[in-house]
PDB file of C-alpha atoms in Angstrom:
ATOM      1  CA  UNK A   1     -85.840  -3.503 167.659  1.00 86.00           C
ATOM      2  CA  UNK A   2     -83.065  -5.493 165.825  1.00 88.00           C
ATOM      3  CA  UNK A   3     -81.332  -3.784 163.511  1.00 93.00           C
ATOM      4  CA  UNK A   4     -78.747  -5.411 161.521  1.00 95.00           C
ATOM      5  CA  UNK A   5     -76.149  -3.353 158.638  1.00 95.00           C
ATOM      6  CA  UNK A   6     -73.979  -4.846 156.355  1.00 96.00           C
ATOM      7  CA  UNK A   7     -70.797  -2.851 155.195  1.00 97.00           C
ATOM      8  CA  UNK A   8     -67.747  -3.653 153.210  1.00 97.00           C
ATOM      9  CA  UNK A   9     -68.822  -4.798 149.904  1.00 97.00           C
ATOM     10  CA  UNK A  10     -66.829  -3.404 146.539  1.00 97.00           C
ATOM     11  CA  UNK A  11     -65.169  -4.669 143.829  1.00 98.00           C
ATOM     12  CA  UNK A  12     -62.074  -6.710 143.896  1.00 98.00           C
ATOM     13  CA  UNK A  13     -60.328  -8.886 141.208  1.00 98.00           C
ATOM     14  CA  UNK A  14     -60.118 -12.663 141.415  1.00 98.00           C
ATOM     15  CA  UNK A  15     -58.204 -14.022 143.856  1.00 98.00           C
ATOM     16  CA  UNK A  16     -58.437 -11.268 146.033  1.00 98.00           C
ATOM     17  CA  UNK A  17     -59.991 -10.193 149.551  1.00 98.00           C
ATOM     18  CA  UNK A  18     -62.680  -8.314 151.184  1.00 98.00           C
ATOM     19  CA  UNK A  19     -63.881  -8.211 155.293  1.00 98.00           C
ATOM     20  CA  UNK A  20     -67.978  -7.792 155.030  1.00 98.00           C
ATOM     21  CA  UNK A  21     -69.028  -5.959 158.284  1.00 98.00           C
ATOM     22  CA  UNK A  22     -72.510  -6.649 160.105  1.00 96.00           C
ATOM     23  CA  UNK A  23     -72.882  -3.970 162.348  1.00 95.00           C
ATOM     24  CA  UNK A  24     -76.068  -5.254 165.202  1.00 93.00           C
ATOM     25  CA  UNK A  25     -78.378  -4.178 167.875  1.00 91.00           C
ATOM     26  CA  UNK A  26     -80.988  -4.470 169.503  1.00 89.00           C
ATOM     27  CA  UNK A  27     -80.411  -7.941 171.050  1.00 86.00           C
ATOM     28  CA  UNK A  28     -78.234 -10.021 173.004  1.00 83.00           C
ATOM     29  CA  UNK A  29     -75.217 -11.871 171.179  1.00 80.00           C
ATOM     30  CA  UNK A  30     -75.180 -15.007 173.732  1.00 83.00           C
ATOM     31  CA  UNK A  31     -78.424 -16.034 172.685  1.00 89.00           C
ATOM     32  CA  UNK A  32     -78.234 -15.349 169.223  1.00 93.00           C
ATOM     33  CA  UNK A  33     -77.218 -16.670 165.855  1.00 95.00           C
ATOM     34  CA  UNK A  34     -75.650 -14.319 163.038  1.00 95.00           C
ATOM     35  CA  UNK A  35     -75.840 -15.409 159.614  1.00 96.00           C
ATOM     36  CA  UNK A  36     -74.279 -14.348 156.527  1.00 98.00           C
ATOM     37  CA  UNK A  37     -76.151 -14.695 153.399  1.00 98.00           C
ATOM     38  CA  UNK A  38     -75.583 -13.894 149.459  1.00 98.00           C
ATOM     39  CA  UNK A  39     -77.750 -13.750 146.517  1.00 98.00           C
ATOM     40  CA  UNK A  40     -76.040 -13.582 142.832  1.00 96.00           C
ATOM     41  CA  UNK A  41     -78.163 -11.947 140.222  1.00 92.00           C
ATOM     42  CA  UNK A  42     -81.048 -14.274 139.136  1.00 94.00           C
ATOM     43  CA  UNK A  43     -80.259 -17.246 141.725  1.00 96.00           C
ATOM     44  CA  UNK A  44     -81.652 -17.850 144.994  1.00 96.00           C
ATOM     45  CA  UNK A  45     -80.516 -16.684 148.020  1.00 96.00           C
ATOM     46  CA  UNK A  46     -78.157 -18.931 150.134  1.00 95.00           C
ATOM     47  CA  UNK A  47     -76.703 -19.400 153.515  1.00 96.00           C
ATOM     48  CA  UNK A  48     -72.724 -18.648 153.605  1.00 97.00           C
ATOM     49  CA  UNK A  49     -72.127 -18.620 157.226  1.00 97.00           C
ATOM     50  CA  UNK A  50     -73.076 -18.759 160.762  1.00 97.00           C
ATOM     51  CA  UNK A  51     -71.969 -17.909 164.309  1.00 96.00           C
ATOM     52  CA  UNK A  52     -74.134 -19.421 167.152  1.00 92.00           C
ATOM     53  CA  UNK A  53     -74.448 -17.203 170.360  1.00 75.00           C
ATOM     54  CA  UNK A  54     -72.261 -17.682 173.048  1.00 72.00           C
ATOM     55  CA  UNK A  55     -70.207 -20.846 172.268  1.00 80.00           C
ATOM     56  CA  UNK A  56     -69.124 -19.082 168.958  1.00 82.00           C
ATOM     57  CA  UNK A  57     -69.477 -22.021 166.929  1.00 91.00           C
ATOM     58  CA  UNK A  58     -69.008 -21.451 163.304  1.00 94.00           C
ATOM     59  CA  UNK A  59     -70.273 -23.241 160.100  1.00 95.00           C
ATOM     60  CA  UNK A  60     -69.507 -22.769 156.015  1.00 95.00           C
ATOM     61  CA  UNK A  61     -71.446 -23.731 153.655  1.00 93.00           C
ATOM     62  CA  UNK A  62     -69.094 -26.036 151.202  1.00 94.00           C
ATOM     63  CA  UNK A  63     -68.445 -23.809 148.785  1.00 95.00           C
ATOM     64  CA  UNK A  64     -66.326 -21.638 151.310  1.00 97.00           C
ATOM     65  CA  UNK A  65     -65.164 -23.119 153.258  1.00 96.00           C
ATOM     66  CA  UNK A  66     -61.154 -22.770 153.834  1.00 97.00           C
ATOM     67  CA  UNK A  67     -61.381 -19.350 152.258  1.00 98.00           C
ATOM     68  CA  UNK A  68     -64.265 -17.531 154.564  1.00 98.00           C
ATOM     69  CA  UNK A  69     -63.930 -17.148 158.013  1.00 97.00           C
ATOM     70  CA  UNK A  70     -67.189 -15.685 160.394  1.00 97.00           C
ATOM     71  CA  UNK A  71     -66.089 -13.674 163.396  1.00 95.00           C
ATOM     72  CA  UNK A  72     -67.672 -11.232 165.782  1.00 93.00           C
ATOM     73  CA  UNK A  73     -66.364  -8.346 168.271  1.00 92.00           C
ATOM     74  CA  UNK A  74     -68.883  -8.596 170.633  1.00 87.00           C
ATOM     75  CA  UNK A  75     -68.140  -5.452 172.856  1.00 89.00           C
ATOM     76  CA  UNK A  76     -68.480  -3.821 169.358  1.00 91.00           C
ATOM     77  CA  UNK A  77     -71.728  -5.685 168.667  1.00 91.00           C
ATOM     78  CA  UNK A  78     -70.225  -6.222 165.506  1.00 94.00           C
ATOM     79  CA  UNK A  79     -69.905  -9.825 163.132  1.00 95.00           C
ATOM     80  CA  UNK A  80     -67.091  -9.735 160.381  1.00 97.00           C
ATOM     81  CA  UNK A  81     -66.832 -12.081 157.059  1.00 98.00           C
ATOM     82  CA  UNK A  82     -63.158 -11.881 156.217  1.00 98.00           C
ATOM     83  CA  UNK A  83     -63.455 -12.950 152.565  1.00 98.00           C
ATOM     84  CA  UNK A  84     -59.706 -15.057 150.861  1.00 98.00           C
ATOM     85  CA  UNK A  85     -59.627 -16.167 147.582  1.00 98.00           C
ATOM     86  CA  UNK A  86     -62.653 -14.569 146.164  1.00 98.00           C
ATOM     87  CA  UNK A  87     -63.679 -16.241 142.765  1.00 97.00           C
ATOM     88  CA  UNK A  88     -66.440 -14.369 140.233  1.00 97.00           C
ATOM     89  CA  UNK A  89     -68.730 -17.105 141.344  1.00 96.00           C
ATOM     90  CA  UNK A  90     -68.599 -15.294 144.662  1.00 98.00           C
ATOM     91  CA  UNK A  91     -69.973 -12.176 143.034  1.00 98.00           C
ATOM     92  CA  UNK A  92     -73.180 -11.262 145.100  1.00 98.00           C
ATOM     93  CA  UNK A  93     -75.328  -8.918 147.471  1.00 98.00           C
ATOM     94  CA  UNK A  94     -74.490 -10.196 150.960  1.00 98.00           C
ATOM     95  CA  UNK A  95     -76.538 -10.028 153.883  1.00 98.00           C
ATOM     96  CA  UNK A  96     -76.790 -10.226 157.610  1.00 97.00           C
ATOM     97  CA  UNK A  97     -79.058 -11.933 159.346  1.00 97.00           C
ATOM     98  CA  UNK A  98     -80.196 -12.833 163.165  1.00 96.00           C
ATOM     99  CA  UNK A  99     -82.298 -14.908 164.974  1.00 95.00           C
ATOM    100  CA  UNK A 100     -82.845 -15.910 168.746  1.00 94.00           C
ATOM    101  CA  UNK A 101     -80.668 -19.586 168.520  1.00 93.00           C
ATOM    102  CA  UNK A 102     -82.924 -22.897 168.015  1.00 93.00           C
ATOM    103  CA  UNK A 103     -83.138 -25.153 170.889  1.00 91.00           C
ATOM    104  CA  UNK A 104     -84.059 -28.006 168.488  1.00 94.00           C
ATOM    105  CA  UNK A 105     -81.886 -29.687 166.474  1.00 91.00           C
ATOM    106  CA  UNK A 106     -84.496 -30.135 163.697  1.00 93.00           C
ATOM    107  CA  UNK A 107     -84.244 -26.587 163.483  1.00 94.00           C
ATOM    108  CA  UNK A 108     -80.764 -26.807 161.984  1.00 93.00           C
ATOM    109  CA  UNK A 109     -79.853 -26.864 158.661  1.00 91.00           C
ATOM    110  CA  UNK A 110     -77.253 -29.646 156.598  1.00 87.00           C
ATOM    111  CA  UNK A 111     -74.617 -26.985 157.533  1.00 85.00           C
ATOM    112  CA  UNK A 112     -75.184 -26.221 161.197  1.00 90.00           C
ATOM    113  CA  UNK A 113     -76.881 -23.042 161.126  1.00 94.00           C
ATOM    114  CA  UNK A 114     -80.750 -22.403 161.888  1.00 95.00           C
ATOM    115  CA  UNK A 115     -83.068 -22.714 158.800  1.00 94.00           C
ATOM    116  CA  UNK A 116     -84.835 -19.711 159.474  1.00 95.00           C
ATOM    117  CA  UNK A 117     -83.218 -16.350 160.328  1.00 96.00           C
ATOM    118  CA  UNK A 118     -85.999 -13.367 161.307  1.00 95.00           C
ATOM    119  CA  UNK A 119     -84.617 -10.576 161.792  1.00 96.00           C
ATOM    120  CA  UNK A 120     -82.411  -9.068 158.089  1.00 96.00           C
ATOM    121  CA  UNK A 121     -80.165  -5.914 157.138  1.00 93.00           C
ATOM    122  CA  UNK A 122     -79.425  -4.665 154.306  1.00 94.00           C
ATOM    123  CA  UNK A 123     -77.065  -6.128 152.010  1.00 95.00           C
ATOM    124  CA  UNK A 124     -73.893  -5.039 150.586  1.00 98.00           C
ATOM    125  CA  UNK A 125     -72.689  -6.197 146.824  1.00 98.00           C
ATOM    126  CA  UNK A 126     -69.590  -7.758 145.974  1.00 98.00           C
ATOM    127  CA  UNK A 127     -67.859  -8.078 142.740  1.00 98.00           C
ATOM    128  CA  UNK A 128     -65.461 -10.404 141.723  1.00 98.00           C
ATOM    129  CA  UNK A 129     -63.853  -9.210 138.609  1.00 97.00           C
ATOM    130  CA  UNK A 130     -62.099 -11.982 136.983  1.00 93.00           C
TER     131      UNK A 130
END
């Protein structure tokens, strides 16, 4: 079974950091994509980030890019969101995702990363105190 765990949330002033955690198993990275995902209170969920399998290829959506940066530890089976220059607008529950990688390009977001993700964890909420 995949299981996917999100770590690392808290509260941190404006302007400040935070490194979300996705701890994974239950598949392989190479042939996987890892999202990252947020949903403020009473707005819709939206993609943040993605890392596609094995050519670790990363994508933003426009909002952070320059200040987020997706990375993974594979040996570790883990996926990291080091978070710069958090703004209150970044206040959210964030999530992990997976899914096996599209093969088909109209499977592919504008951003890069697959529309659908199958496989969730549990998120993690952070605050951006301003």
């Amino acid at each position: 079974d995949v299981q996917l765990q999100a770590s690392g949330g808290g509260l941190v002033q404006a302007g400040g950091s935070l490194t979300l955690s996705c701890e994974a198993s239950g598949f392989f990275f190479d042939d996987h994509t890892i999202g990252w995902f947020r949903q403020a209170p009473g707005k819709e969920r939206e993609g943040v980030s993605c890392l596609i399998d094995a050519d670790d290829r990363t994508y933003y959506t426009d909002s952070v890019k320059g200040r987020f940066s997706i990375s993974s530890d594979r040996p570790k089976n883990m996926v990291y969101l080091q978070m710069n220059s958090l703004q209150p607008e970044d206040t959210a529950v964030y999530y992990c995702a997976a899914v096996s990688t599209p093969r088909r390009p109209t499977d592919f977001n504008e951003y890069g990363c697959p529309a659908v993700f199958d496989s969730w964890g549990q998120g993690t909420l952070v605050t951006v105190s301003s």
